[in-house]
PDB file of C-alpha atoms in Angstrom:
ATOM      1  CA  MET A   1     148.934 175.521  54.306  1.00  0.00           C
ATOM      2  CA  PRO A   2     151.431 173.689  52.068  1.00  0.00           C
ATOM      3  CA  SER A   3     154.675 172.312  53.418  1.00  0.00           C
ATOM      4  CA  ARG A   4     157.182 175.128  53.817  1.00  0.00           C
ATOM      5  CA  THR A   5     160.205 172.872  53.448  1.00  0.00           C
ATOM      6  CA  LEU A   6     161.691 171.567  50.218  1.00  0.00           C
ATOM      7  CA  GLN A   7     161.771 167.803  49.729  1.00  0.00           C
ATOM      8  CA  LEU A   8     164.360 165.993  47.624  1.00  0.00           C
ATOM      9  CA  ARG A   9     163.104 163.211  45.387  1.00  0.00           C
ATOM     10  CA  ASN A  10     165.019 159.914  45.196  1.00  0.00           C
ATOM     11  CA  PHE A  11     167.512 161.117  47.820  1.00  0.00           C
ATOM     12  CA  THR A  12     167.287 158.012  50.013  1.00  0.00           C
ATOM     13  CA  PRO A  13     168.390 155.596  47.231  1.00  0.00           C
ATOM     14  CA  ILE A  14     171.313 157.909  46.439  1.00  0.00           C
ATOM     15  CA  LEU A  15     172.463 157.841  50.063  1.00  0.00           C
ATOM     16  CA  ASP A  16     171.995 154.076  50.242  1.00  0.00           C
ATOM     17  CA  ASP A  17     174.227 153.691  47.200  1.00  0.00           C
ATOM     18  CA  LEU A  18     176.941 155.844  48.787  1.00  0.00           C
ATOM     19  CA  HIS A  19     176.837 153.762  51.978  1.00  0.00           C
ATOM     20  CA  MET A  20     177.092 150.563  49.959  1.00  0.00           C
ATOM     21  CA  ARG A  21     180.086 151.891  48.019  1.00  0.00           C
ATOM     22  CA  PHE A  22     181.857 152.873  51.235  1.00  0.00           C
ATOM     23  CA  GLN A  23     181.422 149.333  52.534  1.00  0.00           C
ATOM     24  CA  LEU A  24     182.569 147.746  49.264  1.00  0.00           C
ATOM     25  CA  LEU A  25     185.657 149.950  49.239  1.00  0.00           C
ATOM     26  CA  ALA A  26     186.381 148.991  52.841  1.00  0.00           C
ATOM     27  CA  GLU A  27     185.857 145.293  52.085  1.00  0.00           C
ATOM     28  CA  ASN A  28     188.198 145.484  49.105  1.00  0.00           C
ATOM     29  CA  THR A  29     190.786 147.288  51.195  1.00  0.00           C
ATOM     30  CA  LEU A  30     190.719 144.518  53.801  1.00  0.00           C
ATOM     31  CA  ALA A  31     190.930 141.844  51.111  1.00  0.00           C
ATOM     32  CA  VAL A  32     193.946 143.221  49.236  1.00  0.00           C
ATOM     33  CA  GLN A  33     195.543 145.162  52.113  1.00  0.00           C
ATOM     34  CA  GLY A  34     195.410 148.454  50.271  1.00  0.00           C
ATOM     35  CA  ILE A  35     193.110 151.228  49.054  1.00  0.00           C
ATOM     36  CA  THR A  36     192.104 151.406  45.407  1.00  0.00           C
ATOM     37  CA  ILE A  37     192.874 155.051  44.672  1.00  0.00           C
ATOM     38  CA  ALA A  38     190.695 155.289  41.559  1.00  0.00           C
ATOM     39  CA  GLU A  39     187.603 153.914  43.336  1.00  0.00           C
ATOM     40  CA  ARG A  40     188.288 156.140  46.322  1.00  0.00           C
ATOM     41  CA  ASN A  41     188.491 159.249  44.119  1.00  0.00           C
ATOM     42  CA  ASP A  42     185.385 158.276  42.138  1.00  0.00           C
ATOM     43  CA  LEU A  43     183.331 157.976  45.318  1.00  0.00           C
ATOM     44  CA  LEU A  44     184.624 161.266  46.690  1.00  0.00           C
ATOM     45  CA  GLU A  45     183.805 163.059  43.436  1.00  0.00           C
ATOM     46  CA  ASP A  46     180.293 161.569  43.347  1.00  0.00           C
ATOM     47  CA  ILE A  47     179.693 162.854  46.883  1.00  0.00           C
ATOM     48  CA  ARG A  48     180.847 166.308  45.862  1.00  0.00           C
ATOM     49  CA  ALA A  49     178.756 166.205  42.678  1.00  0.00           C
ATOM     50  CA  THR A  50     175.629 165.209  44.637  1.00  0.00           C
ATOM     51  CA  ARG A  51     176.211 168.069  47.050  1.00  0.00           C
ATOM     52  CA  ARG A  52     176.533 170.525  44.148  1.00  0.00           C
ATOM     53  CA  THR A  53     173.363 169.203  42.519  1.00  0.00           C
ATOM     54  CA  ILE A  54     171.354 169.695  45.716  1.00  0.00           C
ATOM     55  CA  LEU A  55     172.689 173.220  46.138  1.00  0.00           C
ATOM     56  CA  LYS A  56     171.761 174.107  42.553  1.00  0.00           C
ATOM     57  CA  ARG A  57     168.287 172.658  43.025  1.00  0.00           C
ATOM     58  CA  CYS A  58     167.794 174.828  46.104  1.00  0.00           C
ATOM     59  CA  GLN A  59     169.073 177.921  44.343  1.00  0.00           C
ATOM     60  CA  SER A  60     166.751 177.315  41.391  1.00  0.00           C
ATOM     61  CA  ARG A  61     163.848 177.510  43.844  1.00  0.00           C
ATOM     62  CA  ALA A  62     165.180 180.628  45.581  1.00  0.00           C
ATOM     63  CA  CYS A  63     165.900 178.859  48.847  1.00  0.00           C
ATOM     64  CA  GLN A  64     168.800 177.474  50.870  1.00  0.00           C
ATOM     65  CA  PRO A  65     169.741 173.926  51.971  1.00  0.00           C
ATOM     66  CA  ALA A  66     168.493 174.810  55.478  1.00  0.00           C
ATOM     67  CA  ASP A  67     165.023 175.058  53.904  1.00  0.00           C
ATOM     68  CA  LEU A  68     165.087 171.345  53.072  1.00  0.00           C
ATOM     69  CA  ASN A  69     163.028 168.989  55.187  1.00  0.00           C
ATOM     70  CA  ASP A  70     164.831 167.423  58.145  1.00  0.00           C
ATOM     71  CA  SER A  71     166.019 164.260  56.392  1.00  0.00           C
ATOM     72  CA  GLY A  72     167.150 166.166  53.313  1.00  0.00           C
ATOM     73  CA  TYR A  73     169.038 168.766  55.326  1.00  0.00           C
ATOM     74  CA  ARG A  74     170.651 166.084  57.484  1.00  0.00           C
ATOM     75  CA  GLY A  75     171.827 164.233  54.376  1.00  0.00           C
ATOM     76  CA  TYR A  76     173.044 167.376  52.641  1.00  0.00           C
ATOM     77  CA  LEU A  77     175.211 168.393  55.597  1.00  0.00           C
ATOM     78  CA  TRP A  78     176.653 164.882  55.718  1.00  0.00           C
ATOM     79  CA  LEU A  79     177.673 165.215  52.071  1.00  0.00           C
ATOM     80  CA  VAL A  80     179.267 168.607  52.748  1.00  0.00           C
ATOM     81  CA  PHE A  81     181.199 167.094  55.650  1.00  0.00           C
ATOM     82  CA  LEU A  82     182.462 164.154  53.592  1.00  0.00           C
ATOM     83  CA  SER A  83     183.355 166.380  50.644  1.00  0.00           C
ATOM     84  CA  GLU A  84     186.447 167.369  52.592  1.00  0.00           C
ATOM     85  CA  SER A  85     189.141 164.866  51.659  1.00  0.00           C
ATOM     86  CA  ARG A  86     190.395 164.459  55.245  1.00  0.00           C
ATOM     87  CA  ARG A  87     186.907 163.725  56.586  1.00  0.00           C
ATOM     88  CA  PHE A  88     186.246 161.313  53.735  1.00  0.00           C
ATOM     89  CA  ASP A  89     189.383 159.333  54.580  1.00  0.00           C
ATOM     90  CA  GLN A  90     188.540 159.314  58.296  1.00  0.00           C
ATOM     91  CA  HIS A  91     185.082 157.983  57.475  1.00  0.00           C
ATOM     92  CA  LEU A  92     186.445 155.218  55.259  1.00  0.00           C
ATOM     93  CA  LYS A  93     189.063 154.306  57.854  1.00  0.00           C
ATOM     94  CA  PHE A  94     186.376 153.912  60.519  1.00  0.00           C
ATOM     95  CA  ILE A  95     184.352 151.566  58.293  1.00  0.00           C
ATOM     96  CA  ILE A  96     187.504 149.522  57.668  1.00  0.00           C
ATOM     97  CA  ARG A  97     188.319 149.330  61.378  1.00  0.00           C
ATOM     98  CA  PHE A  98     184.764 148.356  62.286  1.00  0.00           C
ATOM     99  CA  LEU A  99     184.650 145.581  59.665  1.00  0.00           C
ATOM    100  CA  GLN A 100     188.072 144.388  60.733  1.00  0.00           C
ATOM    101  CA  GLU A 101     186.909 144.009  64.337  1.00  0.00           C
ATOM    102  CA  TRP A 102     183.639 142.439  63.201  1.00  0.00           C
ATOM    103  CA  LYS A 103     185.393 139.776  61.132  1.00  0.00           C
ATOM    104  CA  LYS A 104     187.612 138.871  64.088  1.00  0.00           C
ATOM    105  CA  ARG A 105     184.548 138.094  66.163  1.00  0.00           C
ATOM    106  CA  THR A 106     181.999 136.516  63.849  1.00  0.00           C
ATOM    107  CA  ASN A 107     181.310 135.140  60.375  1.00  0.00           C
ATOM    108  CA  LYS A 108     177.902 136.806  60.235  1.00  0.00           C
ATOM    109  CA  THR A 109     177.201 139.157  57.348  1.00  0.00           C
ATOM    110  CA  VAL A 110     176.955 142.817  58.284  1.00  0.00           C
ATOM    111  CA  THR A 111     176.084 146.020  56.479  1.00  0.00           C
ATOM    112  CA  VAL A 112     177.339 149.095  58.260  1.00  0.00           C
ATOM    113  CA  ARG A 113     176.345 152.693  57.722  1.00  0.00           C
ATOM    114  CA  MET A 114     178.077 155.569  59.428  1.00  0.00           C
ATOM    115  CA  TYR A 115     175.849 158.589  59.022  1.00  0.00           C
ATOM    116  CA  ASN A 116     174.619 161.900  60.318  1.00  0.00           C
ATOM    117  CA  SER A 117     171.758 159.902  61.783  1.00  0.00           C
ATOM    118  CA  PRO A 118     169.038 161.035  64.227  1.00  0.00           C
ATOM    119  CA  PHE A 119     170.217 158.361  66.673  1.00  0.00           C
ATOM    120  CA  VAL A 120     173.617 157.444  68.051  1.00  0.00           C
ATOM    121  CA  PHE A 121     173.606 153.718  67.362  1.00  0.00           C
ATOM    122  CA  GLN A 122     171.184 151.187  65.929  1.00  0.00           C
ATOM    123  CA  CYS A 123     171.555 147.462  65.260  1.00  0.00           C
ATOM    124  CA  LYS A 124     168.942 145.389  63.437  1.00  0.00           C
ATOM    125  CA  PRO A 125     169.647 141.640  63.287  1.00  0.00           C
ATOM    126  CA  GLU A 126     167.877 140.065  60.313  1.00  0.00           C
ATOM    127  CA  LYS A 127     167.701 136.536  58.965  1.00  0.00           C
ATOM    128  CA  ASN A 128     170.659 136.769  56.580  1.00  0.00           C
ATOM    129  CA  GLN A 129     172.530 139.821  57.862  1.00  0.00           C
ATOM    130  CA  THR A 130     172.883 142.428  60.573  1.00  0.00           C
ATOM    131  CA  LYS A 131     172.246 146.051  59.696  1.00  0.00           C
ATOM    132  CA  VAL A 132     174.198 148.561  61.760  1.00  0.00           C
ATOM    133  CA  THR A 133     173.881 152.348  61.709  1.00  0.00           C
ATOM    134  CA  ILE A 134     176.420 154.362  63.673  1.00  0.00           C
ATOM    135  CA  GLY A 135     176.389 158.092  64.352  1.00  0.00           C
ATOM    136  CA  GLU A 136     179.082 160.026  62.504  1.00  0.00           C
ATOM    137  CA  GLY A 137     180.212 161.388  65.863  1.00  0.00           C
ATOM    138  CA  PHE A 138     182.089 158.125  66.464  1.00  0.00           C
ATOM    139  CA  LEU A 139     184.405 159.062  63.586  1.00  0.00           C
ATOM    140  CA  THR A 140     187.509 159.515  65.734  1.00  0.00           C
ATOM    141  CA  SER A 141     186.774 156.671  68.168  1.00  0.00           C
ATOM    142  CA  ASP A 142     189.624 154.601  69.566  1.00  0.00           C
ATOM    143  CA  ASP A 143     189.894 150.820  69.252  1.00  0.00           C
ATOM    144  CA  GLN A 144     188.116 150.241  72.549  1.00  0.00           C
ATOM    145  CA  ALA A 145     185.027 152.166  71.433  1.00  0.00           C
ATOM    146  CA  ILE A 146     184.900 150.197  68.184  1.00  0.00           C
ATOM    147  CA  GLN A 147     185.169 146.943  70.132  1.00  0.00           C
ATOM    148  CA  ILE A 148     182.278 148.087  72.337  1.00  0.00           C
ATOM    149  CA  LEU A 149     180.199 148.940  69.259  1.00  0.00           C
ATOM    150  CA  VAL A 150     180.731 145.426  67.916  1.00  0.00           C
ATOM    151  CA  ASP A 151     179.905 144.034  71.383  1.00  0.00           C
ATOM    152  CA  CYS A 152     176.605 145.904  71.319  1.00  0.00           C
ATOM    153  CA  CYS A 153     175.798 144.435  67.909  1.00  0.00           C
ATOM    154  CA  LEU A 154     176.555 140.852  68.872  1.00  0.00           C
ATOM    155  CA  GLN A 155     175.292 140.834  72.455  1.00  0.00           C
ATOM    156  CA  SER A 156     174.663 144.129  74.173  1.00  0.00           C
ATOM    157  CA  THR A 157     174.925 144.496  77.925  1.00  0.00           C
ATOM    158  CA  ARG A 158     174.018 147.324  80.266  1.00  0.00           C
ATOM    159  CA  ARG A 159     177.716 148.052  80.693  1.00  0.00           C
ATOM    160  CA  SER A 160     178.498 148.196  76.965  1.00  0.00           C
ATOM    161  CA  LEU A 161     175.477 150.400  76.251  1.00  0.00           C
ATOM    162  CA  ALA A 162     176.496 152.719  79.091  1.00  0.00           C
ATOM    163  CA  HIS A 163     179.952 153.013  77.513  1.00  0.00           C
ATOM    164  CA  ILE A 164     178.417 153.915  74.151  1.00  0.00           C
ATOM    165  CA  ARG A 165     176.297 156.597  75.810  1.00  0.00           C
ATOM    166  CA  LYS A 166     179.408 157.957  77.509  1.00  0.00           C
ATOM    167  CA  VAL A 167     181.270 158.216  74.202  1.00  0.00           C
ATOM    168  CA  SER A 168     178.260 159.866  72.533  1.00  0.00           C
ATOM    169  CA  ARG A 169     178.297 162.563  75.221  1.00  0.00           C
ATOM    170  CA  SER A 170     182.022 163.186  75.009  1.00  0.00           C
ATOM    171  CA  SER A 171     183.666 166.331  73.695  1.00  0.00           C
ATOM    172  CA  THR A 172     185.222 164.451  70.750  1.00  0.00           C
ATOM    173  CA  TYR A 173     181.813 163.173  69.623  1.00  0.00           C
ATOM    174  CA  LYS A 174     180.364 166.674  69.969  1.00  0.00           C
ATOM    175  CA  GLN A 175     183.228 168.202  67.996  1.00  0.00           C
ATOM    176  CA  VAL A 176     182.476 165.976  65.013  1.00  0.00           C
ATOM    177  CA  MET A 177     178.758 166.700  65.164  1.00  0.00           C
ATOM    178  CA  ASP A 178     179.382 170.427  65.507  1.00  0.00           C
ATOM    179  CA  ALA A 179     181.577 170.232  62.413  1.00  0.00           C
ATOM    180  CA  ILE A 180     178.706 168.616  60.512  1.00  0.00           C
ATOM    181  CA  TRP A 181     175.956 170.925  61.730  1.00  0.00           C
ATOM    182  CA  GLN A 182     177.349 174.198  60.456  1.00  0.00           C
ATOM    183  CA  HIS A 183     174.002 175.938  60.196  1.00  0.00           C
ATOM    184  CA  GLY A 184     173.728 178.166  57.154  1.00  0.00           C
ATOM    185  CA  GLY A 185     171.249 180.865  56.295  1.00  0.00           C
ATOM    186  CA  GLN A 186     167.725 179.996  55.304  1.00  0.00           C
ATOM    187  CA  SER A 187     165.113 181.802  53.278  1.00  0.00           C
ATOM    188  CA  THR A 188     161.578 182.745  54.270  1.00  0.00           C
ATOM    189  CA  ARG A 189     160.359 179.547  52.606  1.00  0.00           C
ATOM    190  CA  SER A 190     160.553 177.558  55.835  1.00  0.00           C
ATOM    191  CA  THR A 191     160.175 180.360  58.399  1.00  0.00           C
ATOM    192  CA  LYS A 192     157.322 182.465  57.055  1.00  0.00           C
ATOM    193  CA  GLY A 193     153.872 181.020  57.623  1.00  0.00           C
ATOM    194  CA  ASP A 194     150.470 182.267  56.523  1.00  0.00           C
ATOM    195  CA  HIS A 195     150.080 184.343  59.699  1.00  0.00           C
ATOM    196  CA  TYR A 196     153.392 184.315  61.574  1.00  0.00           C
ATOM    197  CA  ASP A 197     157.063 184.618  60.623  1.00  0.00           C
ATOM    198  CA  LEU A 198     159.297 182.533  62.890  1.00  0.00           C
ATOM    199  CA  GLN A 199     162.422 184.513  62.005  1.00  0.00           C
ATOM    200  CA  GLN A 200     160.841 187.824  62.984  1.00  0.00           C
ATOM    201  CA  LEU A 201     159.537 186.341  66.232  1.00  0.00           C
ATOM    202  CA  PHE A 202     162.918 184.791  67.034  1.00  0.00           C
ATOM    203  CA  ASP A 203     164.738 188.084  66.462  1.00  0.00           C
ATOM    204  CA  ARG A 204     162.295 189.961  68.713  1.00  0.00           C
ATOM    205  CA  LEU A 205     162.417 187.387  71.517  1.00  0.00           C
ATOM    206  CA  ASN A 206     166.196 187.125  71.258  1.00  0.00           C
ATOM    207  CA  ALA A 207     166.544 190.891  71.727  1.00  0.00           C
ATOM    208  CA  GLU A 208     164.028 191.091  74.578  1.00  0.00           C
ATOM    209  CA  TYR A 209     164.938 188.017  76.655  1.00  0.00           C
ATOM    210  CA  PHE A 210     168.434 186.954  75.579  1.00  0.00           C
ATOM    211  CA  GLN A 211     170.118 190.333  74.953  1.00  0.00           C
ATOM    212  CA  GLY A 212     170.489 189.265  71.320  1.00  0.00           C
ATOM    213  CA  LYS A 213     173.135 186.710  72.313  1.00  0.00           C
ATOM    214  CA  LEU A 214     171.328 183.467  71.472  1.00  0.00           C
ATOM    215  CA  GLU A 215     172.957 182.077  68.340  1.00  0.00           C
ATOM    216  CA  GLN A 216     170.725 181.609  65.322  1.00  0.00           C
ATOM    217  CA  PRO A 217     169.254 178.095  65.116  1.00  0.00           C
ATOM    218  CA  ARG A 218     167.518 176.574  62.136  1.00  0.00           C
ATOM    219  CA  LEU A 219     163.844 177.554  62.288  1.00  0.00           C
ATOM    220  CA  CYS A 220     160.967 175.841  60.550  1.00  0.00           C
ATOM    221  CA  TRP A 221     157.280 175.075  60.709  1.00  0.00           C
ATOM    222  CA  SER A 222     156.410 171.405  61.105  1.00  0.00           C
ATOM    223  CA  SER A 223     155.213 169.385  58.128  1.00  0.00           C
ATOM    224  CA  ARG A 224     152.047 168.394  60.031  1.00  0.00           C
ATOM    225  CA  ARG A 225     149.502 170.273  62.096  1.00  0.00           C
ATOM    226  CA  ALA A 226     150.546 168.597  65.341  1.00  0.00           C
ATOM    227  CA  THR A 227     148.400 169.432  68.369  1.00  0.00           C
ATOM    228  CA  ARG A 228     150.098 167.404  71.085  1.00  0.00           C
ATOM    229  CA  ARG A 229     153.644 168.620  70.539  1.00  0.00           C
ATOM    230  CA  LEU A 230     153.476 172.273  69.591  1.00  0.00           C
ATOM    231  CA  GLY A 231     157.206 172.866  69.469  1.00  0.00           C
ATOM    232  CA  TYR A 232     160.516 171.094  69.983  1.00  0.00           C
ATOM    233  CA  TYR A 233     164.225 171.789  69.890  1.00  0.00           C
ATOM    234  CA  HIS A 234     166.689 169.259  68.455  1.00  0.00           C
ATOM    235  CA  PRO A 235     170.122 169.999  69.952  1.00  0.00           C
ATOM    236  CA  ASP A 236     171.964 167.705  67.530  1.00  0.00           C
ATOM    237  CA  THR A 237     170.552 169.562  64.537  1.00  0.00           C
ATOM    238  CA  ASP A 238     170.224 172.931  66.296  1.00  0.00           C
ATOM    239  CA  THR A 239     166.685 173.154  64.941  1.00  0.00           C
ATOM    240  CA  ILE A 240     163.576 174.684  66.478  1.00  0.00           C
ATOM    241  CA  THR A 241     160.391 173.355  64.922  1.00  0.00           C
ATOM    242  CA  VAL A 242     156.994 174.889  65.658  1.00  0.00           C
ATOM    243  CA  SER A 243     153.741 173.126  64.833  1.00  0.00           C
ATOM    244  CA  ARG A 244     151.924 174.447  61.783  1.00  0.00           C
ATOM    245  CA  TYR A 245     148.794 174.223  63.898  1.00  0.00           C
ATOM    246  CA  LEU A 246     149.791 177.488  65.584  1.00  0.00           C
ATOM    247  CA  ASP A 247     150.012 179.359  62.274  1.00  0.00           C
ATOM    248  CA  GLN A 248     146.390 180.481  62.192  1.00  0.00           C
ATOM    249  CA  SER A 249     144.445 183.637  63.047  1.00  0.00           C
ATOM    250  CA  ALA A 250     142.670 181.891  65.956  1.00  0.00           C
ATOM    251  CA  ILE A 251     145.982 181.581  67.807  1.00  0.00           C
ATOM    252  CA  PRO A 252     147.102 184.794  69.581  1.00  0.00           C
ATOM    253  CA  LEU A 253     150.580 186.101  68.881  1.00  0.00           C
ATOM    254  CA  TYR A 254     151.656 185.687  72.506  1.00  0.00           C
ATOM    255  CA  VAL A 255     150.892 181.948  72.331  1.00  0.00           C
ATOM    256  CA  VAL A 256     153.190 181.419  69.330  1.00  0.00           C
ATOM    257  CA  GLU A 257     155.847 183.561  71.000  1.00  0.00           C
ATOM    258  CA  TYR A 258     155.538 181.546  74.212  1.00  0.00           C
ATOM    259  CA  VAL A 259     156.064 178.234  72.396  1.00  0.00           C
ATOM    260  CA  LEU A 260     159.057 179.655  70.529  1.00  0.00           C
ATOM    261  CA  TYR A 261     160.476 181.205  73.735  1.00  0.00           C
ATOM    262  CA  HIS A 262     160.135 177.811  75.470  1.00  0.00           C
ATOM    263  CA  GLU A 263     162.223 176.138  72.756  1.00  0.00           C
ATOM    264  CA  MET A 264     164.760 178.963  72.760  1.00  0.00           C
ATOM    265  CA  LEU A 265     165.257 178.306  76.477  1.00  0.00           C
ATOM    266  CA  HIS A 266     165.985 174.650  75.680  1.00  0.00           C
ATOM    267  CA  LYS A 267     168.685 175.807  73.275  1.00  0.00           C
ATOM    268  CA  LYS A 268     170.179 178.177  75.846  1.00  0.00           C
ATOM    269  CA  LEU A 269     170.080 175.904  78.901  1.00  0.00           C
ATOM    270  CA  GLY A 270     170.603 172.487  77.321  1.00  0.00           C
ATOM    271  CA  LEU A 271     170.127 169.286  79.303  1.00  0.00           C
ATOM    272  CA  LYS A 272     171.144 168.549  82.876  1.00  0.00           C
ATOM    273  CA  GLU A 273     172.360 165.034  83.629  1.00  0.00           C
ATOM    274  CA  VAL A 274     171.244 163.483  86.925  1.00  0.00           C
ATOM    275  CA  ASN A 275     172.030 159.827  87.699  1.00  0.00           C
ATOM    276  CA  SER A 276     172.620 159.125  83.969  1.00  0.00           C
ATOM    277  CA  TYR A 277     169.242 160.674  83.125  1.00  0.00           C
ATOM    278  CA  ARG A 278     168.971 163.860  81.089  1.00  0.00           C
ATOM    279  CA  LEU A 279     166.537 166.466  82.371  1.00  0.00           C
ATOM    280  CA  ALA A 280     165.204 169.314  80.263  1.00  0.00           C
ATOM    281  CA  HIS A 281     162.608 171.014  82.468  1.00  0.00           C
ATOM    282  CA  THR A 282     164.792 171.760  85.468  1.00  0.00           C
ATOM    283  CA  THR A 283     164.026 174.228  88.244  1.00  0.00           C
ATOM    284  CA  GLN A 284     166.217 176.783  86.485  1.00  0.00           C
ATOM    285  CA  PHE A 285     164.326 176.232  83.235  1.00  0.00           C
ATOM    286  CA  LYS A 286     160.929 176.716  84.901  1.00  0.00           C
ATOM    287  CA  GLN A 287     162.096 179.884  86.637  1.00  0.00           C
ATOM    288  CA  GLN A 288     163.257 181.429  83.375  1.00  0.00           C
ATOM    289  CA  GLU A 289     160.155 180.251  81.555  1.00  0.00           C
ATOM    290  CA  ARG A 290     157.993 182.275  83.948  1.00  0.00           C
ATOM    291  CA  LYS A 291     159.855 185.430  82.917  1.00  0.00           C
ATOM    292  CA  PHE A 292     157.880 185.471  79.663  1.00  0.00           C
ATOM    293  CA  LYS A 293     155.642 188.500  80.101  1.00  0.00           C
ATOM    294  CA  PHE A 294     152.510 186.725  78.874  1.00  0.00           C
ATOM    295  CA  TYR A 295     153.241 183.489  80.750  1.00  0.00           C
ATOM    296  CA  ASP A 296     149.964 183.411  82.701  1.00  0.00           C
ATOM    297  CA  GLU A 297     147.857 184.293  79.657  1.00  0.00           C
ATOM    298  CA  ALA A 298     149.555 181.625  77.521  1.00  0.00           C
ATOM    299  CA  GLU A 299     149.142 178.924  80.169  1.00  0.00           C
ATOM    300  CA  LYS A 300     145.484 179.859  80.569  1.00  0.00           C
ATOM    301  CA  PHE A 301     144.999 179.748  76.809  1.00  0.00           C
ATOM    302  CA  PHE A 302     146.371 176.199  76.582  1.00  0.00           C
ATOM    303  CA  LYS A 303     144.060 175.045  79.372  1.00  0.00           C
ATOM    304  CA  THR A 304     140.899 176.426  77.763  1.00  0.00           C
ATOM    305  CA  PHE A 305     141.472 176.313  74.012  1.00  0.00           C
ATOM    306  CA  SER A 306     140.243 173.275  72.054  1.00  0.00           C
ATOM    307  CA  ARG A 307     142.952 171.588  69.979  1.00  0.00           C
ATOM    308  CA  THR A 308     140.628 169.427  67.905  1.00  0.00           C
TER     309      THR A 308
END
């Protein structure tokens, strides 16, 4: 079975160039105490042009941006978010503020990327520079949060990391991420497999177990035939991914439905925080999971069926 998602060629270098231009613009702003309007407008227009190009490429293949692979879709939504002039300026201002705080504290060279990344914060010290990637959710952070981010880059402590986690779980962080992940419609390219259609299964399960009230997530088959992890829900991307391994005639319908139902429960119930740990399979989750009408049959199937 071929990959059901659309991949964008040369997208990573394009994004890297945009990140570099944001940093150069921020550096120039700090150096001359002012923003170069022409450079600012050129970068904004290039972001908008890249977004339009991706959309046209999807349309030419009769699909939607939500049918892109995970990295492509993540990047596309970031471009859509930054295409709004206000968001663009907020993004640039954050980079400026971060670099300003960095230069107060150290002479080390840093490259900073603020992105719709799959992780909240990452710092990679290298021989000649430090590479920092920060989740876009920090966009509206106050000065204290930016100071903590720099602290974590230079010498992280349990306390500073705990503060970063707290910010990443705040309502302001979530509001930014929700603004980015405005899930749009997708075509059958990424939902329809050789044997099973995830959209049809989702609609049926939603009506039967959720009274049709579970909001539509992004649905897709995995790029690989994974056998250990048959399904997973990403709350930050609002995406349910089901292993392509299940899209075969040897797998009963109720097994695929059970895996999808399991991930739909994760979307509905979310995570419960206990002593700073996040729990997914709570007592409530397990109770609702057992309401699946073929629960016993599905569990028995997984215990007896060979996944080799």
